[in-house]
Coordinates of C-alpha atoms in Angstrom, one line a residue:
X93 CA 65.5 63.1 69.5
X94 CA 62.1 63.1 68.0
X95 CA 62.8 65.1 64.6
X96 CA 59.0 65.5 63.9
X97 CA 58.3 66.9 67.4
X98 CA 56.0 70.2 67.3
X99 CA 58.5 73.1 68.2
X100 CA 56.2 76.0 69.5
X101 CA 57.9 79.6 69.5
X102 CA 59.8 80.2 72.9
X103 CA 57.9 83.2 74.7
X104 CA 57.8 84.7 78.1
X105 CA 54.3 83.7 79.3
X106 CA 52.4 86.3 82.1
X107 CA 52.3 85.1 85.2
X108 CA 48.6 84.1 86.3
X109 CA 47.2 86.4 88.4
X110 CA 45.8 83.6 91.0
X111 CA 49.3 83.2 92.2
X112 CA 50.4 84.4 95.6
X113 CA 53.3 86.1 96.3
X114 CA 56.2 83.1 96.9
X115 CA 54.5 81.6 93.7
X116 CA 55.2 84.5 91.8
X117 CA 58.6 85.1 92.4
X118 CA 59.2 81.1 91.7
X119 CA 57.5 81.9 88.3
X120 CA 59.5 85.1 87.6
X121 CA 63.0 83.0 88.6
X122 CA 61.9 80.3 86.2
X123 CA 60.8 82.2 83.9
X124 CA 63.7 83.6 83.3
X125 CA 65.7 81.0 83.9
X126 CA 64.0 78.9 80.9
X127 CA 63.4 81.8 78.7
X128 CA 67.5 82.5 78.9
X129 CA 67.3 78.7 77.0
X130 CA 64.4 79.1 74.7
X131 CA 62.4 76.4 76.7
X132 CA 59.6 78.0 77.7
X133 CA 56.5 78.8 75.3
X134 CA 53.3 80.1 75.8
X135 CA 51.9 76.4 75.9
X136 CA 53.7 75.9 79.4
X137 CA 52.3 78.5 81.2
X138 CA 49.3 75.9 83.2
X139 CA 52.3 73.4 84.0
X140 CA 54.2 76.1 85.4
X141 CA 51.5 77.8 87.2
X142 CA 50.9 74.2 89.0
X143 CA 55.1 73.5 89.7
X144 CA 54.6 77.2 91.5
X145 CA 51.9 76.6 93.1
X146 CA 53.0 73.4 94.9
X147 CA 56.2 75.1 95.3
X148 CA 54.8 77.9 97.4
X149 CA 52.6 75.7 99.6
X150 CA 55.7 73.3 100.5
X151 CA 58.1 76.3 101.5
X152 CA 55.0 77.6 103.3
X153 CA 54.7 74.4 104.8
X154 CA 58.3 73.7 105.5
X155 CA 58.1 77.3 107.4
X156 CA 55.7 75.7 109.5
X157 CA 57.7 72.8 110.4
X158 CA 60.7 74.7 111.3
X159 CA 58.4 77.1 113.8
X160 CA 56.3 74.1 115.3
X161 CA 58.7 71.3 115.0
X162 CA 57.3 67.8 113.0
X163 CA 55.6 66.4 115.9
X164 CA 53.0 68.2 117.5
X165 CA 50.4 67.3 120.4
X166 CA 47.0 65.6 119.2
X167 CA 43.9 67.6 120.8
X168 CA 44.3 64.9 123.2
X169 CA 47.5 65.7 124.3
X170 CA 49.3 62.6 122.6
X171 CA 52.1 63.5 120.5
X172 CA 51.6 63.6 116.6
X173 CA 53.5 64.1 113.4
X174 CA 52.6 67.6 111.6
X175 CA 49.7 67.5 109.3
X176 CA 52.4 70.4 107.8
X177 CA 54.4 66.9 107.2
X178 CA 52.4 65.3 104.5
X179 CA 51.4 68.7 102.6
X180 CA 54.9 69.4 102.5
X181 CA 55.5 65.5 100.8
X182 CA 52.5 66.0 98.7
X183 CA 53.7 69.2 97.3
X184 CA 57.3 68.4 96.9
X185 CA 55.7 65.2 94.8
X186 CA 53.9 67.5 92.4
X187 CA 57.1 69.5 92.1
X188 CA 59.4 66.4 91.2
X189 CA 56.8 65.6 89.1
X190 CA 56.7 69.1 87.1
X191 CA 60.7 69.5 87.5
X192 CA 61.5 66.2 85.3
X193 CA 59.3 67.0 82.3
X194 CA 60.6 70.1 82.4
X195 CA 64.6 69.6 83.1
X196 CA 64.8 71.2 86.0
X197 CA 67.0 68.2 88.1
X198 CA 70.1 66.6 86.8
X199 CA 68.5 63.3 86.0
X200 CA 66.1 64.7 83.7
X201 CA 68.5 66.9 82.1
X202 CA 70.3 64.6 81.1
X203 CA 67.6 63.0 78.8
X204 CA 67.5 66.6 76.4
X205 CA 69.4 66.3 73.3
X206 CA 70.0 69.4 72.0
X207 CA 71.5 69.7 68.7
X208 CA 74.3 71.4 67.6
X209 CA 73.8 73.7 65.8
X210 CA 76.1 72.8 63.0
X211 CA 73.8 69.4 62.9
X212 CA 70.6 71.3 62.6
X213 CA 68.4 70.1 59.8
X214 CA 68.9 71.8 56.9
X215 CA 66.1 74.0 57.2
X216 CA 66.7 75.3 60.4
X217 CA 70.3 76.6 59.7
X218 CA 71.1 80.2 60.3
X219 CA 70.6 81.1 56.5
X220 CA 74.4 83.5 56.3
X221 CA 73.2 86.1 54.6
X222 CA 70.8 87.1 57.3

């Protein structure tokens, strides 16, 4: 654990406005979700905004893959795979991408140290008479 590491003030950043609606309620559920853990701050709200935003194109994608199936016919008539295919990939890569820096799968998870909070530094203990 890096002990110098910059430790910004967890906050519950606004959603941008330029998110649809799926986006949004991705960012209120995570939101919440990492505010619950102080890991959120004001400084993650762009990062965020991008993980939601890739998540609402691949579910809108993923829709459209369920209704038209992932082959489709060419204007030629030839069968083809979904363009809805690679968006769906492409966003789903820009989520896994998001999700590990910020612990959202098991793997990276498992790389937080968290201290206990009887092994805080000393100036970070709960001063008792607080």
């Amino acid at each position: 654990m890096n002990k110098n590491e910059p430790r910004p003030i967890p906050s519950f950043p606004d959603c941008p406005p330029e998110l649809g609606p799926a986006a949004q309620r991705e960012w209120t559920r995570l939101v919440r979700e990492l505010s619950s853990l102080n890991m959120v701050t004001s400084l993650d709200r762009a990062a965020l905004a991008t993980y939601c935003g890739a998540y609402a194109l691949w579910a809108e994608a993923t829709e459209a893959i369920q209704k038209f199936g992932a082959m489709v016919k060419s204007p030629t008539g030839y069968p083809m795979q979904s363009p809805y295919i690679s968006i769906a990939n492409r966003q789903a890569e820009i989520m896994m991408r998001i999700a590990s820096e910020f612990g959202f799968t098991p793997a990276s998870r498992s790389r937080i140290a968290v201290p206990e909070e009887h092994r805080l530094p000393l100036f970070d203990q709960p001063n008792p008479g607080e």
